Amino acid sequence: MNEKIYKTMSGSGACSLVLGIIVLVTGVTAGVMMIINGARLLKRKSEILL
C-alpha cells in the first residue's frame, strides 16, 4: 500500500514540476513579446499620431 502511495506522489510531483516550468517559460516569453511590441509602438508613435 505504501509503495502505491509513493508512486502516486512522485508522479504528481514530477507533473507539477514540469507544469511549473512550462508556465514560467510561457510567462517570460509573453513578457518579452509585450516589451518588444510596446517599444515598437513608442518608436512609431509619431507616424501613428495625426
JSON list of N, CA, C and O in Angstrom, two decimals:
[
{"chain": "A", "resi": 1, "resn": "MET", "atom": "N", "xyz": [0.82, -1.19, 0.00]},
{"chain": "A", "resi": 1, "resn": "MET", "atom": "CA", "xyz": [0.00, 0.00, 0.00]},
{"chain": "A", "resi": 1, "resn": "MET", "atom": "C", "xyz": [0.87, 1.26, 0.00]},
{"chain": "A", "resi": 1, "resn": "MET", "atom": "O", "xyz": [0.58, 2.21, -0.73]},
{"chain": "A", "resi": 2, "resn": "ASN", "atom": "N", "xyz": [1.91, 1.29, 0.82]},
{"chain": "A", "resi": 2, "resn": "ASN", "atom": "CA", "xyz": [2.77, 2.47, 0.89]},
{"chain": "A", "resi": 2, "resn": "ASN", "atom": "C", "xyz": [3.50, 2.72, -0.41]},
{"chain": "A", "resi": 2, "resn": "ASN", "atom": "O", "xyz": [3.74, 3.87, -0.78]},
{"chain": "A", "resi": 3, "resn": "GLU", "atom": "N", "xyz": [3.85, 1.65, -1.12]},
{"chain": "A", "resi": 3, "resn": "GLU", "atom": "CA", "xyz": [4.56, 1.80, -2.39]},
{"chain": "A", "resi": 3, "resn": "GLU", "atom": "C", "xyz": [3.66, 2.46, -3.43]},
{"chain": "A", "resi": 3, "resn": "GLU", "atom": "O", "xyz": [4.11, 3.31, -4.21]},
{"chain": "A", "resi": 4, "resn": "LYS", "atom": "N", "xyz": [2.38, 2.10, -3.42]},
{"chain": "A", "resi": 4, "resn": "LYS", "atom": "CA", "xyz": [1.44, 2.70, -4.36]},
{"chain": "A", "resi": 4, "resn": "LYS", "atom": "C", "xyz": [1.28, 4.20, -4.09]},
{"chain": "A", "resi": 4, "resn": "LYS", "atom": "O", "xyz": [1.25, 5.01, -5.02]},
{"chain": "A", "resi": 5, "resn": "ILE", "atom": "N", "xyz": [1.20, 4.57, -2.82]},
{"chain": "A", "resi": 5, "resn": "ILE", "atom": "CA", "xyz": [1.09, 5.97, -2.46]},
{"chain": "A", "resi": 5, "resn": "ILE", "atom": "C", "xyz": [2.35, 6.72, -2.87]},
{"chain": "A", "resi": 5, "resn": "ILE", "atom": "O", "xyz": [2.29, 7.83, -3.40]},
{"chain": "A", "resi": 6, "resn": "TYR", "atom": "N", "xyz": [3.52, 6.12, -2.64]},
{"chain": "A", "resi": 6, "resn": "TYR", "atom": "CA", "xyz": [4.79, 6.75, -3.00]},
{"chain": "A", "resi": 6, "resn": "TYR", "atom": "C", "xyz": [4.87, 6.99, -4.51]},
{"chain": "A", "resi": 6, "resn": "TYR", "atom": "O", "xyz": [5.29, 8.06, -4.95]},
{"chain": "A", "resi": 7, "resn": "LYS", "atom": "N", "xyz": [4.46, 6.01, -5.31]},
{"chain": "A", "resi": 7, "resn": "LYS", "atom": "CA", "xyz": [4.50, 6.16, -6.76]},
{"chain": "A", "resi": 7, "resn": "LYS", "atom": "C", "xyz": [3.54, 7.27, -7.22]},
{"chain": "A", "resi": 7, "resn": "LYS", "atom": "O", "xyz": [3.86, 8.05, -8.11]},
{"chain": "A", "resi": 8, "resn": "THR", "atom": "N", "xyz": [2.37, 7.31, -6.60]},
{"chain": "A", "resi": 8, "resn": "THR", "atom": "CA", "xyz": [1.40, 8.35, -6.96]},
{"chain": "A", "resi": 8, "resn": "THR", "atom": "C", "xyz": [1.92, 9.73, -6.62]},
{"chain": "A", "resi": 8, "resn": "THR", "atom": "O", "xyz": [1.82, 10.66, -7.43]},
{"chain": "A", "resi": 9, "resn": "MET", "atom": "N", "xyz": [2.53, 9.88, -5.44]},
{"chain": "A", "resi": 9, "resn": "MET", "atom": "CA", "xyz": [3.05, 11.18, -5.02]},
{"chain": "A", "resi": 9, "resn": "MET", "atom": "C", "xyz": [4.24, 11.60, -5.88]},
{"chain": "A", "resi": 9, "resn": "MET", "atom": "O", "xyz": [4.36, 12.77, -6.24]},
{"chain": "A", "resi": 10, "resn": "SER", "atom": "N", "xyz": [5.10, 10.69, -6.25]},
{"chain": "A", "resi": 10, "resn": "SER", "atom": "CA", "xyz": [6.25, 11.05, -7.07]},
{"chain": "A", "resi": 10, "resn": "SER", "atom": "C", "xyz": [5.81, 11.43, -8.48]},
{"chain": "A", "resi": 10, "resn": "SER", "atom": "O", "xyz": [6.35, 12.35, -9.08]},
{"chain": "A", "resi": 11, "resn": "GLY", "atom": "N", "xyz": [4.83, 10.73, -9.01]},
{"chain": "A", "resi": 11, "resn": "GLY", "atom": "CA", "xyz": [4.29, 11.08, -10.33]},
{"chain": "A", "resi": 11, "resn": "GLY", "atom": "C", "xyz": [3.62, 12.44, -10.32]},
{"chain": "A", "resi": 11, "resn": "GLY", "atom": "O", "xyz": [3.80, 13.25, -11.24]},
{"chain": "A", "resi": 12, "resn": "SER", "atom": "N", "xyz": [2.88, 12.72, -9.26]},
{"chain": "A", "resi": 12, "resn": "SER", "atom": "CA", "xyz": [2.22, 14.01, -9.14]},
{"chain": "A", "resi": 12, "resn": "SER", "atom": "C", "xyz": [3.24, 15.13, -8.97]},
{"chain": "A", "resi": 12, "resn": "SER", "atom": "O", "xyz": [3.09, 16.22, -9.54]},
{"chain": "A", "resi": 13, "resn": "GLY", "atom": "N", "xyz": [4.27, 14.88, -8.20]},
{"chain": "A", "resi": 13, "resn": "GLY", "atom": "CA", "xyz": [5.32, 15.88, -8.01]},
{"chain": "A", "resi": 13, "resn": "GLY", "atom": "C", "xyz": [6.06, 16.19, -9.30]},
{"chain": "A", "resi": 13, "resn": "GLY", "atom": "O", "xyz": [6.34, 17.35, -9.61]},
{"chain": "A", "resi": 14, "resn": "ALA", "atom": "N", "xyz": [6.36, 15.18, -10.07]},
{"chain": "A", "resi": 14, "resn": "ALA", "atom": "CA", "xyz": [7.05, 15.37, -11.35]},
{"chain": "A", "resi": 14, "resn": "ALA", "atom": "C", "xyz": [6.17, 16.15, -12.32]},
{"chain": "A", "resi": 14, "resn": "ALA", "atom": "O", "xyz": [6.65, 17.05, -13.01]},
{"chain": "A", "resi": 15, "resn": "CYS", "atom": "N", "xyz": [4.90, 15.83, -12.34]},
{"chain": "A", "resi": 15, "resn": "CYS", "atom": "CA", "xyz": [3.96, 16.53, -13.22]},
{"chain": "A", "resi": 15, "resn": "CYS", "atom": "C", "xyz": [3.85, 18.00, -12.83]},
{"chain": "A", "resi": 15, "resn": "CYS", "atom": "O", "xyz": [3.85, 18.88, -13.69]},
{"chain": "A", "resi": 16, "resn": "SER", "atom": "N", "xyz": [3.78, 18.27, -11.54]},
{"chain": "A", "resi": 16, "resn": "SER", "atom": "CA", "xyz": [3.71, 19.65, -11.06]},
{"chain": "A", "resi": 16, "resn": "SER", "atom": "C", "xyz": [4.97, 20.42, -11.41]},
{"chain": "A", "resi": 16, "resn": "SER", "atom": "O", "xyz": [4.91, 21.60, -11.79]},
{"chain": "A", "resi": 17, "resn": "LEU", "atom": "N", "xyz": [6.11, 19.80, -11.29]},
{"chain": "A", "resi": 17, "resn": "LEU", "atom": "CA", "xyz": [7.37, 20.44, -11.64]},
{"chain": "A", "resi": 17, "resn": "LEU", "atom": "C", "xyz": [7.43, 20.79, -13.12]},
{"chain": "A", "resi": 17, "resn": "LEU", "atom": "O", "xyz": [7.79, 21.92, -13.50]},
{"chain": "A", "resi": 18, "resn": "VAL", "atom": "N", "xyz": [7.05, 19.87, -13.97]},
{"chain": "A", "resi": 18, "resn": "VAL", "atom": "CA", "xyz": [7.06, 20.11, -15.41]},
{"chain": "A", "resi": 18, "resn": "VAL", "atom": "C", "xyz": [6.07, 21.21, -15.77]},
{"chain": "A", "resi": 18, "resn": "VAL", "atom": "O", "xyz": [6.38, 22.11, -16.56]},
{"chain": "A", "resi": 19, "resn": "LEU", "atom": "N", "xyz": [4.89, 21.17, -15.20]},
{"chain": "A", "resi": 19, "resn": "LEU", "atom": "CA", "xyz": [3.88, 22.19, -15.47]},
{"chain": "A", "resi": 19, "resn": "LEU", "atom": "C", "xyz": [4.35, 23.57, -15.00]},
{"chain": "A", "resi": 19, "resn": "LEU", "atom": "O", "xyz": [4.14, 24.57, -15.69]},
{"chain": "A", "resi": 20, "resn": "GLY", "atom": "N", "xyz": [5.01, 23.63, -13.86]},
{"chain": "A", "resi": 20, "resn": "GLY", "atom": "CA", "xyz": [5.54, 24.89, -13.36]},
{"chain": "A", "resi": 20, "resn": "GLY", "atom": "C", "xyz": [6.59, 25.48, -14.29]},
{"chain": "A", "resi": 20, "resn": "GLY", "atom": "O", "xyz": [6.61, 26.68, -14.54]},
{"chain": "A", "resi": 21, "resn": "ILE", "atom": "N", "xyz": [7.46, 24.64, -14.82]},
{"chain": "A", "resi": 21, "resn": "ILE", "atom": "CA", "xyz": [8.49, 25.10, -15.75]},
{"chain": "A", "resi": 21, "resn": "ILE", "atom": "C", "xyz": [7.85, 25.63, -17.03]},
{"chain": "A", "resi": 21, "resn": "ILE", "atom": "O", "xyz": [8.25, 26.67, -17.56]},
{"chain": "A", "resi": 22, "resn": "ILE", "atom": "N", "xyz": [6.84, 24.92, -17.52]},
{"chain": "A", "resi": 22, "resn": "ILE", "atom": "CA", "xyz": [6.16, 25.36, -18.75]},
{"chain": "A", "resi": 22, "resn": "ILE", "atom": "C", "xyz": [5.48, 26.71, -18.53]},
{"chain": "A", "resi": 22, "resn": "ILE", "atom": "O", "xyz": [5.57, 27.60, -19.38]},
{"chain": "A", "resi": 23, "resn": "VAL", "atom": "N", "xyz": [4.82, 26.88, -17.40]},
{"chain": "A", "resi": 23, "resn": "VAL", "atom": "CA", "xyz": [4.15, 28.15, -17.11]},
{"chain": "A", "resi": 23, "resn": "VAL", "atom": "C", "xyz": [5.17, 29.28, -16.98]},
{"chain": "A", "resi": 23, "resn": "VAL", "atom": "O", "xyz": [4.95, 30.39, -17.47]},
{"chain": "A", "resi": 24, "resn": "LEU", "atom": "N", "xyz": [6.30, 29.01, -16.34]},
{"chain": "A", "resi": 24, "resn": "LEU", "atom": "CA", "xyz": [7.36, 30.01, -16.19]},
{"chain": "A", "resi": 24, "resn": "LEU", "atom": "C", "xyz": [7.90, 30.46, -17.54]},
{"chain": "A", "resi": 24, "resn": "LEU", "atom": "O", "xyz": [8.02, 31.65, -17.82]},
{"chain": "A", "resi": 25, "resn": "VAL", "atom": "N", "xyz": [8.19, 29.51, -18.41]},
{"chain": "A", "resi": 25, "resn": "VAL", "atom": "CA", "xyz": [8.73, 29.84, -19.73]},
{"chain": "A", "resi": 25, "resn": "VAL", "atom": "C", "xyz": [7.71, 30.61, -20.56]},
{"chain": "A", "resi": 25, "resn": "VAL", "atom": "O", "xyz": [8.05, 31.59, -21.22]},
{"chain": "A", "resi": 26, "resn": "THR", "atom": "N", "xyz": [6.46, 30.19, -20.49]},
{"chain": "A", "resi": 26, "resn": "THR", "atom": "CA", "xyz": [5.41, 30.88, -21.23]},
{"chain": "A", "resi": 26, "resn": "THR", "atom": "C", "xyz": [5.24, 32.32, -20.74]},
{"chain": "A", "resi": 26, "resn": "THR", "atom": "O", "xyz": [5.10, 33.24, -21.54]},
{"chain": "A", "resi": 27, "resn": "GLY", "atom": "N", "xyz": [5.29, 32.52, -19.44]},
{"chain": "A", "resi": 27, "resn": "GLY", "atom": "CA", "xyz": [5.16, 33.85, -18.87]},
{"chain": "A", "resi": 27, "resn": "GLY", "atom": "C", "xyz": [6.31, 34.76, -19.27]},
{"chain": "A", "resi": 27, "resn": "GLY", "atom": "O", "xyz": [6.09, 35.93, -19.62]},
{"chain": "A", "resi": 28, "resn": "VAL", "atom": "N", "xyz": [7.52, 34.24, -19.21]},
{"chain": "A", "resi": 28, "resn": "VAL", "atom": "CA", "xyz": [8.68, 35.05, -19.59]},
{"chain": "A", "resi": 28, "resn": "VAL", "atom": "C", "xyz": [8.61, 35.41, -21.08]},
{"chain": "A", "resi": 28, "resn": "VAL", "atom": "O", "xyz": [8.86, 36.55, -21.47]},
{"chain": "A", "resi": 29, "resn": "THR", "atom": "N", "xyz": [8.24, 34.44, -21.90]},
{"chain": "A", "resi": 29, "resn": "THR", "atom": "CA", "xyz": [8.12, 34.69, -23.34]},
{"chain": "A", "resi": 29, "resn": "THR", "atom": "C", "xyz": [7.07, 35.75, -23.63]},
{"chain": "A", "resi": 29, "resn": "THR", "atom": "O", "xyz": [7.30, 36.67, -24.43]},
{"chain": "A", "resi": 30, "resn": "ALA", "atom": "N", "xyz": [5.92, 35.64, -22.98]},
{"chain": "A", "resi": 30, "resn": "ALA", "atom": "CA", "xyz": [4.86, 36.63, -23.19]},
{"chain": "A", "resi": 30, "resn": "ALA", "atom": "C", "xyz": [5.30, 38.01, -22.73]},
{"chain": "A", "resi": 30, "resn": "ALA", "atom": "O", "xyz": [5.02, 39.02, -23.40]},
{"chain": "A", "resi": 31, "resn": "GLY", "atom": "N", "xyz": [6.01, 38.10, -21.62]},
{"chain": "A", "resi": 31, "resn": "GLY", "atom": "CA", "xyz": [6.50, 39.37, -21.13]},
{"chain": "A", "resi": 31, "resn": "GLY", "atom": "C", "xyz": [7.48, 40.03, -22.09]},
{"chain": "A", "resi": 31, "resn": "GLY", "atom": "O", "xyz": [7.40, 41.23, -22.35]},
{"chain": "A", "resi": 32, "resn": "VAL", "atom": "N", "xyz": [8.40, 39.25, -22.62]},
{"chain": "A", "resi": 32, "resn": "VAL", "atom": "CA", "xyz": [9.38, 39.78, -23.57]},
{"chain": "A", "resi": 32, "resn": "VAL", "atom": "C", "xyz": [8.68, 40.26, -24.83]},
{"chain": "A", "resi": 32, "resn": "VAL", "atom": "O", "xyz": [9.00, 41.34, -25.36]},
{"chain": "A", "resi": 33, "resn": "MET", "atom": "N", "xyz": [7.71, 39.50, -25.31]},
{"chain": "A", "resi": 33, "resn": "MET", "atom": "CA", "xyz": [6.99, 39.91, -26.52]},
{"chain": "A", "resi": 33, "resn": "MET", "atom": "C", "xyz": [6.23, 41.20, -26.29]},
{"chain": "A", "resi": 33, "resn": "MET", "atom": "O", "xyz": [6.17, 42.08, -27.16]},
{"chain": "A", "resi": 34, "resn": "MET", "atom": "N", "xyz": [5.63, 41.38, -25.09]},
{"chain": "A", "resi": 34, "resn": "MET", "atom": "CA", "xyz": [4.91, 42.61, -24.78]},
{"chain": "A", "resi": 34, "resn": "MET", "atom": "C", "xyz": [5.86, 43.80, -24.72]},
{"chain": "A", "resi": 34, "resn": "MET", "atom": "O", "xyz": [5.53, 44.89, -25.20]},
{"chain": "A", "resi": 35, "resn": "ILE", "atom": "N", "xyz": [7.04, 43.62, -24.16]},
{"chain": "A", "resi": 35, "resn": "ILE", "atom": "CA", "xyz": [8.03, 44.71, -24.11]},
{"chain": "A", "resi": 35, "resn": "ILE", "atom": "C", "xyz": [8.47, 45.11, -25.51]},
{"chain": "A", "resi": 35, "resn": "ILE", "atom": "O", "xyz": [8.56, 46.30, -25.83]},
{"chain": "A", "resi": 36, "resn": "ILE", "atom": "N", "xyz": [8.73, 44.13, -26.36]},
{"chain": "A", "resi": 36, "resn": "ILE", "atom": "CA", "xyz": [9.16, 44.42, -27.73]},
{"chain": "A", "resi": 36, "resn": "ILE", "atom": "C", "xyz": [8.07, 45.16, -28.49]},
{"chain": "A", "resi": 36, "resn": "ILE", "atom": "O", "xyz": [8.33, 46.15, -29.17]},
{"chain": "A", "resi": 37, "resn": "ASN", "atom": "N", "xyz": [6.82, 44.69, -28.39]},
{"chain": "A", "resi": 37, "resn": "ASN", "atom": "CA", "xyz": [5.73, 45.36, -29.10]},
{"chain": "A", "resi": 37, "resn": "ASN", "atom": "C", "xyz": [5.49, 46.77, -28.57]},
{"chain": "A", "resi": 37, "resn": "ASN", "atom": "O", "xyz": [5.19, 47.68, -29.34]},
{"chain": "A", "resi": 38, "resn": "GLY", "atom": "N", "xyz": [5.61, 46.96, -27.26]},
{"chain": "A", "resi": 38, "resn": "GLY", "atom": "CA", "xyz": [5.46, 48.29, -26.70]},
{"chain": "A", "resi": 38, "resn": "GLY", "atom": "C", "xyz": [6.55, 49.24, -27.19]},
{"chain": "A", "resi": 38, "resn": "GLY", "atom": "O", "xyz": [6.29, 50.41, -27.49]},
{"chain": "A", "resi": 39, "resn": "ALA", "atom": "N", "xyz": [7.78, 48.73, -27.29]},
{"chain": "A", "resi": 39, "resn": "ALA", "atom": "CA", "xyz": [8.87, 49.56, -27.79]},
{"chain": "A", "resi": 39, "resn": "ALA", "atom": "C", "xyz": [8.64, 49.94, -29.25]},
{"chain": "A", "resi": 39, "resn": "ALA", "atom": "O", "xyz": [8.91, 51.08, -29.66]},
{"chain": "A", "resi": 40, "resn": "ARG", "atom": "N", "xyz": [8.13, 49.02, -30.03]},
{"chain": "A", "resi": 40, "resn": "ARG", "atom": "CA", "xyz": [7.83, 49.33, -31.43]},
{"chain": "A", "resi": 40, "resn": "ARG", "atom": "C", "xyz": [6.76, 50.41, -31.54]},
{"chain": "A", "resi": 40, "resn": "ARG", "atom": "O", "xyz": [6.85, 51.31, -32.38]},
{"chain": "A", "resi": 41, "resn": "LEU", "atom": "N", "xyz": [5.73, 50.31, -30.69]},
{"chain": "A", "resi": 41, "resn": "LEU", "atom": "CA", "xyz": [4.67, 51.32, -30.72]},
{"chain": "A", "resi": 41, "resn": "LEU", "atom": "C", "xyz": [5.22, 52.69, -30.34]},
{"chain": "A", "resi": 41, "resn": "LEU", "atom": "O", "xyz": [4.88, 53.70, -30.96]},
{"chain": "A", "resi": 42, "resn": "LEU", "atom": "N", "xyz": [6.06, 52.74, -29.31]},
{"chain": "A", "resi": 42, "resn": "LEU", "atom": "CA", "xyz": [6.63, 54.02, -28.90]},
{"chain": "A", "resi": 42, "resn": "LEU", "atom": "C", "xyz": [7.55, 54.59, -29.97]},
{"chain": "A", "resi": 42, "resn": "LEU", "atom": "O", "xyz": [7.60, 55.80, -30.18]},
{"chain": "A", "resi": 43, "resn": "LYS", "atom": "N", "xyz": [8.27, 53.73, -30.66]},
{"chain": "A", "resi": 43, "resn": "LYS", "atom": "CA", "xyz": [9.18, 54.18, -31.70]},
{"chain": "A", "resi": 43, "resn": "LYS", "atom": "C", "xyz": [8.41, 54.80, -32.87]},
{"chain": "A", "resi": 43, "resn": "LYS", "atom": "O", "xyz": [8.83, 55.79, -33.46]},
{"chain": "A", "resi": 44, "resn": "ARG", "atom": "N", "xyz": [7.26, 54.23, -33.20]},
{"chain": "A", "resi": 44, "resn": "ARG", "atom": "CA", "xyz": [6.48, 54.70, -34.35]},
{"chain": "A", "resi": 44, "resn": "ARG", "atom": "C", "xyz": [5.32, 55.60, -33.93]},
{"chain": "A", "resi": 44, "resn": "ARG", "atom": "O", "xyz": [4.38, 55.79, -34.69]},
{"chain": "A", "resi": 45, "resn": "LYS", "atom": "N", "xyz": [5.39, 56.15, -32.72]},
{"chain": "A", "resi": 45, "resn": "LYS", "atom": "CA", "xyz": [4.31, 56.99, -32.23]},
{"chain": "A", "resi": 45, "resn": "LYS", "atom": "C", "xyz": [4.07, 58.18, -33.13]},
{"chain": "A", "resi": 45, "resn": "LYS", "atom": "O", "xyz": [2.93, 58.56, -33.38]},
{"chain": "A", "resi": 46, "resn": "SER", "atom": "N", "xyz": [5.13, 58.79, -33.62]},
{"chain": "A", "resi": 46, "resn": "SER", "atom": "CA", "xyz": [4.96, 59.97, -34.46]},
{"chain": "A", "resi": 46, "resn": "SER", "atom": "C", "xyz": [4.29, 59.64, -35.79]},
{"chain": "A", "resi": 46, "resn": "SER", "atom": "O", "xyz": [3.60, 60.48, -36.35]},
{"chain": "A", "resi": 47, "resn": "GLU", "atom": "N", "xyz": [4.45, 58.44, -36.28]},
{"chain": "A", "resi": 47, "resn": "GLU", "atom": "CA", "xyz": [3.80, 58.03, -37.52]},
{"chain": "A", "resi": 47, "resn": "GLU", "atom": "C", "xyz": [2.32, 57.76, -37.31]},
{"chain": "A", "resi": 47, "resn": "GLU", "atom": "O", "xyz": [1.51, 57.92, -38.21]},
{"chain": "A", "resi": 48, "resn": "ILE", "atom": "N", "xyz": [1.97, 57.32, -36.10]},
{"chain": "A", "resi": 48, "resn": "ILE", "atom": "CA", "xyz": [0.59, 56.93, -35.82]},
{"chain": "A", "resi": 48, "resn": "ILE", "atom": "C", "xyz": [-0.27, 58.16, -35.54]},
{"chain": "A", "resi": 48, "resn": "ILE", "atom": "O", "xyz": [-1.40, 58.26, -36.00]},
{"chain": "A", "resi": 49, "resn": "LEU", "atom": "N", "xyz": [0.27, 59.12, -34.76]},
{"chain": "A", "resi": 49, "resn": "LEU", "atom": "CA", "xyz": [-0.50, 60.30, -34.41]},
{"chain": "A", "resi": 49, "resn": "LEU", "atom": "C", "xyz": [-0.70, 61.19, -35.62]},
{"chain": "A", "resi": 49, "resn": "LEU", "atom": "O", "xyz": [0.17, 61.37, -36.44]},
{"chain": "A", "resi": 50, "resn": "LEU", "atom": "N", "xyz": [-1.89, 61.74, -35.72]},
{"chain": "A", "resi": 50, "resn": "LEU", "atom": "CA", "xyz": [-2.21, 62.61, -36.85]},
{"chain": "A", "resi": 50, "resn": "LEU", "atom": "C", "xyz": [-2.03, 64.07, -36.50]},
{"chain": "A", "resi": 50, "resn": "LEU", "atom": "O", "xyz": [-2.20, 64.55, -35.48]}
]
